[in-house]
XYZ file of C-alpha atoms in Angstrom:
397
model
C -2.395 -62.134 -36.752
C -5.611 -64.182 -38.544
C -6.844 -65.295 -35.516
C -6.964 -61.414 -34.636
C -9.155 -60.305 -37.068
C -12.545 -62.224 -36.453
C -16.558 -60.555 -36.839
C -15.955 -59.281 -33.164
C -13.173 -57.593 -33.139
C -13.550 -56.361 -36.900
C -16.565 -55.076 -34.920
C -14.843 -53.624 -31.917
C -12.049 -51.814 -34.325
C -15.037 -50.308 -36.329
C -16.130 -49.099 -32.677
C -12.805 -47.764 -32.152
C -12.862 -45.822 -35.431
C -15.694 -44.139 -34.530
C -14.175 -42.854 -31.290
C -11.237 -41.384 -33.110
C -13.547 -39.822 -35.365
C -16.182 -38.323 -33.056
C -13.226 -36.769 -31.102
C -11.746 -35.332 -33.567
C -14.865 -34.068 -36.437
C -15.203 -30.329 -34.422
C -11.525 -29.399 -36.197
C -13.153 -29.295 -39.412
C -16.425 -27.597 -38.681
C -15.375 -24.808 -36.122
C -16.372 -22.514 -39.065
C -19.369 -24.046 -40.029
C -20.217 -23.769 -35.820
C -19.211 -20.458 -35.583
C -21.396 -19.057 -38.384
C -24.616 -21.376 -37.884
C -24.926 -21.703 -34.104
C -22.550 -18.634 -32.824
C -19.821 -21.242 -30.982
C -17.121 -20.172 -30.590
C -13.360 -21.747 -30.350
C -13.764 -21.451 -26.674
C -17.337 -22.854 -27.249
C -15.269 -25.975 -28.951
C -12.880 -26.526 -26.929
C -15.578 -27.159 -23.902
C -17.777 -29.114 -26.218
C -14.677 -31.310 -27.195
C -13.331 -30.883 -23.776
C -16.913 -32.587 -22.397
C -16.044 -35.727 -24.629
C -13.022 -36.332 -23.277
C -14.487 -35.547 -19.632
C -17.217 -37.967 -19.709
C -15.229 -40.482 -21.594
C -13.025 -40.202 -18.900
C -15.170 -40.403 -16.241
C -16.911 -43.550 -17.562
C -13.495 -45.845 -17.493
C -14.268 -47.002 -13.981
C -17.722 -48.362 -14.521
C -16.149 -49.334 -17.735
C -13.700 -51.705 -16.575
C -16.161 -52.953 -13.772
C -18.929 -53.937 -16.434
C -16.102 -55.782 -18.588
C -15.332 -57.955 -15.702
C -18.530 -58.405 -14.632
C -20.939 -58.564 -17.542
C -18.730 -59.094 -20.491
C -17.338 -56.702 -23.530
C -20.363 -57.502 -25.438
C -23.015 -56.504 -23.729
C -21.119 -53.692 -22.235
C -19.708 -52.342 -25.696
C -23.365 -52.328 -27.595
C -25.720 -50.754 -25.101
C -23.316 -48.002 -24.399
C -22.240 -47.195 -28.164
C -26.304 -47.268 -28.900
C -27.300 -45.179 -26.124
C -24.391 -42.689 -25.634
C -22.855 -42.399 -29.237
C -26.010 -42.579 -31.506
C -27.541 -40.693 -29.256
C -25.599 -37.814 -28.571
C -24.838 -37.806 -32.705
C -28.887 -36.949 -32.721
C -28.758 -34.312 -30.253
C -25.971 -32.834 -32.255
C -27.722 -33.085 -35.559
C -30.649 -31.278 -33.936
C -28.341 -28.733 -31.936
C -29.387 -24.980 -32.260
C -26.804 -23.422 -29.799
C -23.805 -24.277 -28.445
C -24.388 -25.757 -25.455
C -26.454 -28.306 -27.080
C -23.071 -29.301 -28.955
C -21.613 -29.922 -25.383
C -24.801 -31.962 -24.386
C -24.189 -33.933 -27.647
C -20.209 -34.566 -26.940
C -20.989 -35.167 -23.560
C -23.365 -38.186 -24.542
C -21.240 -39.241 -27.348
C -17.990 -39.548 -25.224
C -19.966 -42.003 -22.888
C -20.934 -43.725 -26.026
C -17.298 -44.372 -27.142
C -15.613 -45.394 -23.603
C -15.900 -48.841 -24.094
C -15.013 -49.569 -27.365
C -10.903 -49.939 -26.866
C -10.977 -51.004 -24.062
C -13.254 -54.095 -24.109
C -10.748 -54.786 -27.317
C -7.662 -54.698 -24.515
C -10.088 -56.832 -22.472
C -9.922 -59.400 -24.948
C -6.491 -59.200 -26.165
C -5.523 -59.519 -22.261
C -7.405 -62.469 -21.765
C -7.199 -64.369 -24.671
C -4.184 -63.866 -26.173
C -0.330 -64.312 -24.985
C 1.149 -61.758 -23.537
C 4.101 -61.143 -25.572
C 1.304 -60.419 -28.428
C -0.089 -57.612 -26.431
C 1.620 -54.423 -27.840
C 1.458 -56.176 -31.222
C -2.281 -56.516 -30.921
C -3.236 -53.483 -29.251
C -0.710 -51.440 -31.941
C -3.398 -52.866 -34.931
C -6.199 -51.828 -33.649
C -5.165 -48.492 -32.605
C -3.800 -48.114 -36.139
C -6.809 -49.395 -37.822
C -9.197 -47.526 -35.978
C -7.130 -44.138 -36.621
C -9.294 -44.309 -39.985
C -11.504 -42.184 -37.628
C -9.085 -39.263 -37.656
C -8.740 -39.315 -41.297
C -12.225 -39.867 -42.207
C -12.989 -36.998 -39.811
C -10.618 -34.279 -42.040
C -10.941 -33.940 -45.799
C -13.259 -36.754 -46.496
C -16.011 -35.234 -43.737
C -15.625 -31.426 -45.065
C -16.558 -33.406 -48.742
C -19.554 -35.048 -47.242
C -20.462 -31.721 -45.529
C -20.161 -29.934 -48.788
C -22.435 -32.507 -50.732
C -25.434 -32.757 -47.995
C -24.797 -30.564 -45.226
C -23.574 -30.665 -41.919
C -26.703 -31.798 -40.088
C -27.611 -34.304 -42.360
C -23.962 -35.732 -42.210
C -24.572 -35.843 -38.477
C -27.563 -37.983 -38.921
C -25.767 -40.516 -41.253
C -23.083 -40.951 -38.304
C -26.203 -41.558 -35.818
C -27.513 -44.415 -38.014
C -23.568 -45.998 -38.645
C -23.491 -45.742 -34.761
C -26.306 -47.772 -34.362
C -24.999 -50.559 -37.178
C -21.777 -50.340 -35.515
C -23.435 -50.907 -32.240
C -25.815 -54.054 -33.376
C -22.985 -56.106 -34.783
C -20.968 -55.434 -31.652
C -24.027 -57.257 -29.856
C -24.191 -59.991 -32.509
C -20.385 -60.256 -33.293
C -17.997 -59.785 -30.159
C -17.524 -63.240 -28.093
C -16.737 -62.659 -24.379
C -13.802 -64.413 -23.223
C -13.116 -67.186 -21.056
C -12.151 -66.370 -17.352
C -10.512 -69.223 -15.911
C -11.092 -69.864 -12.312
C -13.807 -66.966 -12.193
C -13.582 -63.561 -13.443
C -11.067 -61.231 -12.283
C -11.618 -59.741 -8.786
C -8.950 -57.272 -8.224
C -8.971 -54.483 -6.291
C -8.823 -51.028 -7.718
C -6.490 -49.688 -4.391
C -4.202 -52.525 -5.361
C -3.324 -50.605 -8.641
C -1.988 -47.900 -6.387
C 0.023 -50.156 -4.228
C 2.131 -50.528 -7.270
C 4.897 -48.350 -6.967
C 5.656 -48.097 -10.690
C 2.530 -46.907 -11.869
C 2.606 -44.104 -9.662
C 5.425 -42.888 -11.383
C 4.067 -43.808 -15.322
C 0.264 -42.079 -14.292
C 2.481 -38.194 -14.653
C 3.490 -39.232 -17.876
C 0.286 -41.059 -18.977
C -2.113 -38.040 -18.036
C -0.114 -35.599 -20.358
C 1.138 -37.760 -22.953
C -1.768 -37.993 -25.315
C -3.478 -34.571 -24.679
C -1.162 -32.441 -27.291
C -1.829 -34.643 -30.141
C -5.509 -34.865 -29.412
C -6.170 -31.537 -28.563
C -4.220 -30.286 -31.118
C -5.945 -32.544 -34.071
C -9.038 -32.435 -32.624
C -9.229 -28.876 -31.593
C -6.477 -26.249 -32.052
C -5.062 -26.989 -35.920
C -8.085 -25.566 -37.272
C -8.099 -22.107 -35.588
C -3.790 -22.194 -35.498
C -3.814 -22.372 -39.299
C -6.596 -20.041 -40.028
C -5.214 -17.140 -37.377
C -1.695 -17.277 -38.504
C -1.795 -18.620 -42.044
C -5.154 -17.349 -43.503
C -5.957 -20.999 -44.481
C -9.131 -21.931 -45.534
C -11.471 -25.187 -45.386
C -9.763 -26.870 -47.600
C -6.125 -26.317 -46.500
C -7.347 -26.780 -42.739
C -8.716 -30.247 -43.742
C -6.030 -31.443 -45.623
C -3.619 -30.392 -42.846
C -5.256 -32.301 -39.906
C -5.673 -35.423 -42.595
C -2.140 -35.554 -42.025
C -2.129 -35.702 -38.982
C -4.721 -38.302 -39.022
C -2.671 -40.575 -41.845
C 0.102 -40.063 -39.263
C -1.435 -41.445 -36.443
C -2.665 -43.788 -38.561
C 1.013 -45.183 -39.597
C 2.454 -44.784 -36.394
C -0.113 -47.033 -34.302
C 0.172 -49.582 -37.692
C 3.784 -49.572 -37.325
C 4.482 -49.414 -33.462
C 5.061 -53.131 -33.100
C 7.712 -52.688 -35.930
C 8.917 -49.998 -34.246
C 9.428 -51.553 -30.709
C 11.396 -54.547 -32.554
C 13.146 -52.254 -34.444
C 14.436 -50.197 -31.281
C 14.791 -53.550 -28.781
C 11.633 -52.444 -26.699
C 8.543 -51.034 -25.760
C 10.154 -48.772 -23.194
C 13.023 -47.870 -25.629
C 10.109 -46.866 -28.063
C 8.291 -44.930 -25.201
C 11.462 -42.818 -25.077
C 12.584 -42.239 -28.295
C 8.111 -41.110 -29.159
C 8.121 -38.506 -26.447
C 11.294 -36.980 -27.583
C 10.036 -36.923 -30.792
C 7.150 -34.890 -29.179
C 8.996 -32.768 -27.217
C 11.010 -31.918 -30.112
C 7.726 -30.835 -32.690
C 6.228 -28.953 -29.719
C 9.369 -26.941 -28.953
C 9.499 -26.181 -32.660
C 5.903 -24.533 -32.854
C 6.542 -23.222 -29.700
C 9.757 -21.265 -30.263
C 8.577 -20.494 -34.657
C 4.744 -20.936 -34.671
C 4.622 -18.440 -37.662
C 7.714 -20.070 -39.395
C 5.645 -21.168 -42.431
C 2.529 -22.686 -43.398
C 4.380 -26.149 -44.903
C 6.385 -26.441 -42.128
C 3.723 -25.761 -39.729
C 1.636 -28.892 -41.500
C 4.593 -30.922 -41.058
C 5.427 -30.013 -37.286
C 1.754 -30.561 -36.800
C 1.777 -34.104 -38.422
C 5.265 -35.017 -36.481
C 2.639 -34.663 -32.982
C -0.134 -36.846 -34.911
C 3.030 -39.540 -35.439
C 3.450 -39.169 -31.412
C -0.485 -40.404 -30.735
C 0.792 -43.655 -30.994
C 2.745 -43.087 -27.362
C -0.406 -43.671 -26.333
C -0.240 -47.048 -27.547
C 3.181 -47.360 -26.523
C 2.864 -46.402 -22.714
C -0.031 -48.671 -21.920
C 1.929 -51.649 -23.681
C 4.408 -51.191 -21.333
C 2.232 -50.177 -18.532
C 0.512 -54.001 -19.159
C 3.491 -55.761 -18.511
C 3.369 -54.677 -14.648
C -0.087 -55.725 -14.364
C -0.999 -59.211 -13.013
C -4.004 -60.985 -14.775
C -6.196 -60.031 -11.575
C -5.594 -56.590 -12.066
C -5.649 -56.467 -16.004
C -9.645 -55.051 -16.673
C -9.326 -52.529 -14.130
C -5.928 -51.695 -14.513
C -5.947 -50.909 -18.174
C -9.309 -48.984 -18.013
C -7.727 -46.842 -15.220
C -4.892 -45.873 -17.549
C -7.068 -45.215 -20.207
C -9.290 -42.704 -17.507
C -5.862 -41.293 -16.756
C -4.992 -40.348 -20.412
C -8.049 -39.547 -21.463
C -9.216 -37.758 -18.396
C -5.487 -35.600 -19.156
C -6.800 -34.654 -22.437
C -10.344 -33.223 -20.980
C -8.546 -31.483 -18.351
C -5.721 -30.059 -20.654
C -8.343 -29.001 -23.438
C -10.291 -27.242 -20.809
C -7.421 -25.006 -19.236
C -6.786 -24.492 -22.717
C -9.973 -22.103 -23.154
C -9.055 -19.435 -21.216
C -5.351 -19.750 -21.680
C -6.156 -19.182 -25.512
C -8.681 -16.136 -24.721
C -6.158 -14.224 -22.362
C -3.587 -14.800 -25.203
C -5.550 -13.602 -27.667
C -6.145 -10.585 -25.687
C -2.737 -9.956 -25.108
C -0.792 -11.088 -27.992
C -0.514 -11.342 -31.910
C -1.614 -14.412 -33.321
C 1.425 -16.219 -33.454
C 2.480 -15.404 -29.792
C -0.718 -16.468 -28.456
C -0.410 -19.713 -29.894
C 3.336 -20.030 -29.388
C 2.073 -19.861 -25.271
C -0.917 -22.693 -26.392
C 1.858 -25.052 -27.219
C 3.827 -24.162 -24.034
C 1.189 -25.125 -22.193
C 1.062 -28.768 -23.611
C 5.154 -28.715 -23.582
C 5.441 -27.631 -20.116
C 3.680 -30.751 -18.429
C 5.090 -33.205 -21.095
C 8.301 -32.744 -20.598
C 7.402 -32.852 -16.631
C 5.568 -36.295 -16.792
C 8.954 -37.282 -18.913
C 11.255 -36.741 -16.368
C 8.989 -38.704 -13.592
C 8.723 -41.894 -16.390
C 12.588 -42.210 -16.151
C 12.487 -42.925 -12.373
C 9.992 -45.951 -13.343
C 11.727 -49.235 -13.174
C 12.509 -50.277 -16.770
C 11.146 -53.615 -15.655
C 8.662 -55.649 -13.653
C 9.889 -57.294 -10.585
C 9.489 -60.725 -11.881
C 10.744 -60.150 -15.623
């Protein structure tokens, strides 16, 4: 693993953690929000929803740039532009729909920080290394969750929430510069990689993982990122503190799961094996707060960081969705994944908004938010049973 950690990709997992933490920093000031600008949790979840939209949407021209103009180049100007950018906006926001302006911008900024990672990993190291690899940086750049919980409501305390805004806007932008002077592009032999995004649909397997893919990631997100916050403080009474050290386990959970997911597929004998055994782990938490979402405060912290340990399906799925993708198809292919489960989370977080507001209208508390994690179960356990038609396999294995 030395020859993984170099200046550029030390660089590119500092990029990463900033994407985990920009997607997840609303949880922890929905109050502050509320009470400065008027936004509400519906307010939030299209503000957060618009990060996971536009990073969706940018995959595409994502994967296009890597293969044609490099990871460098393609990871610095966007991070500068989009993420530093849209921190400013949000720093200067007086009304919530300049916070969705602001995630909008900032999403862009963070689409191509993985991914021109995978890009490298893909084409410079082994295959068989891949879901080793990818598994590390995922881990390392969960940091962002965490640093986004208790350690950002301490900074908020000390200077305020604007001003901690425009200390993220300046790490962008060193974040961004030693991408530009760090990250080496790597060597395509023979030419870079022309393959055709409608041959990624020929392939008969992915079909059935994209179900799967689309959902898988969008309950731990959302639910981190979004949902803890107002789930503990409508049914528990919890306050700032509690709320932040709850979703900092779920961030040190995601954390150890993407650290330990190489482990874990050894351990099992498999990346698919590991696929399996992570979503019934989720489908088992969700059912929980589902079926008792009032059963306790403790319990509630633990369910909640049993669906941060899940995030690292994430991981897991597009590890084994690499193996069925020929070097050709690899840049394209990985960042059409990504749009896929990223793009799931956008779409999930926004049905969540009204969902949540004719729940709230109807029902108690707990009952509205036992039908918020129905709504993430429902579709899981759908895109589960599609994955287990998938061949277990590629062709030539």
């Amino acid at each position: 693993m030395s020859s993984f950690l170099n200046a550029g990709i030390i660089a590119l997992t500092l990029g990463y953690t900033l994407s985990q933490f920009y997607r997840a920093f609303l949880a922890v000031l929905s109050q502050t929000l509320q009470t400065e600008l008027g936004a509400t949790p519906g307010d939030l979840a299209l503000s957060s929803g618009m990060w996971f939209l536009t990073f969706a949407l940018m995959q595409l021209p994502v994967g296009w740039a890597l293969d044609r103009i490099g990871p460098r180049r393609t990871a610095a100007v966007v991070l500068a532009v989009g993420g530093a950018g849209g921190a400013a906006i949000f720093a200067l926001a007086q009304a919530p729909w300049h916070l969705h302006v602001a995630m909008g911008l900032i999403g862009i900024g963070c689409a191509p920080a993985l991914m021109a990672a995978y890009y490298i990993f893909a084409h410079d190291y082994p295959p068989a290394r891949f879901g080793a690899l990818t598994g590390a940086m995922v881990g390392l750049g969960s940091a962002g969750n965490i640093l986004g919980a208790a350690p950002l409501v301490s900074l908020i305390h000390a200077i305020g929430w604007r001003e901690s805004l425009w200390l993220m806007a300046a790490v962008t932008l060193a974040v961004a510069a030693a991408l530009a002077l760090t990250v080496r592009d790597p060597v395509h032999h023979g030419g870079a990689p022309r393959g055709r995004l409608s041959a990624l649909f020929a392939l008969p397997t992915l079909r059935l993982m994209l179900p799967l893919i689309l959902v898988s990631y969008a309950s731990s997100a959302a639910l981190r990122g979004l949902w803890a916050s107002p789930y503990l403080r409508d049914v528990f009474g919890a306050d700032d503190v509690t709320v932040g050290r709850a979703t900092l386990v779920m961030g040190i959970a995601m954390v150890v799961g993407n650290l330990g997911a190489g482990a874990f597929v050894a351990a099992v004998g498999g990346v698919r094996r590991a696929v399996l055994i992570g979503h019934v782990l989720s489908v088992a938490a969700l059912s929980v707060l589902w079926l008792a979402p009032d059963w306790g405060l403790a319990p509630a912290i633990v369910l909640l960081g049993a669906v941060g340990l899940t995030g690292t399906n994430y991981t897991l799925l597009m590890a084994h969705a690499r193996r069925f993708l020929s070097p050709a198809l690899v840049g394209r292919g990985m960042t059409l994944l990504n749009m896929a489960s990223i793009g799931g989370v956008g779409m999930m977080q926004f049905a969540s908004r009204p969902l949540s507001a004719a729940a709230e209208a109807r029902y108690a508390p707990p009952e509205a938010y036992a039908m918020l994690f129905l709504f993430f179960l429902v579709p899981l356990v759908i895109g589960f049973a599609i994955f287990l038609l998938a061949p277990a396999e590629p062709a030539d294995a």
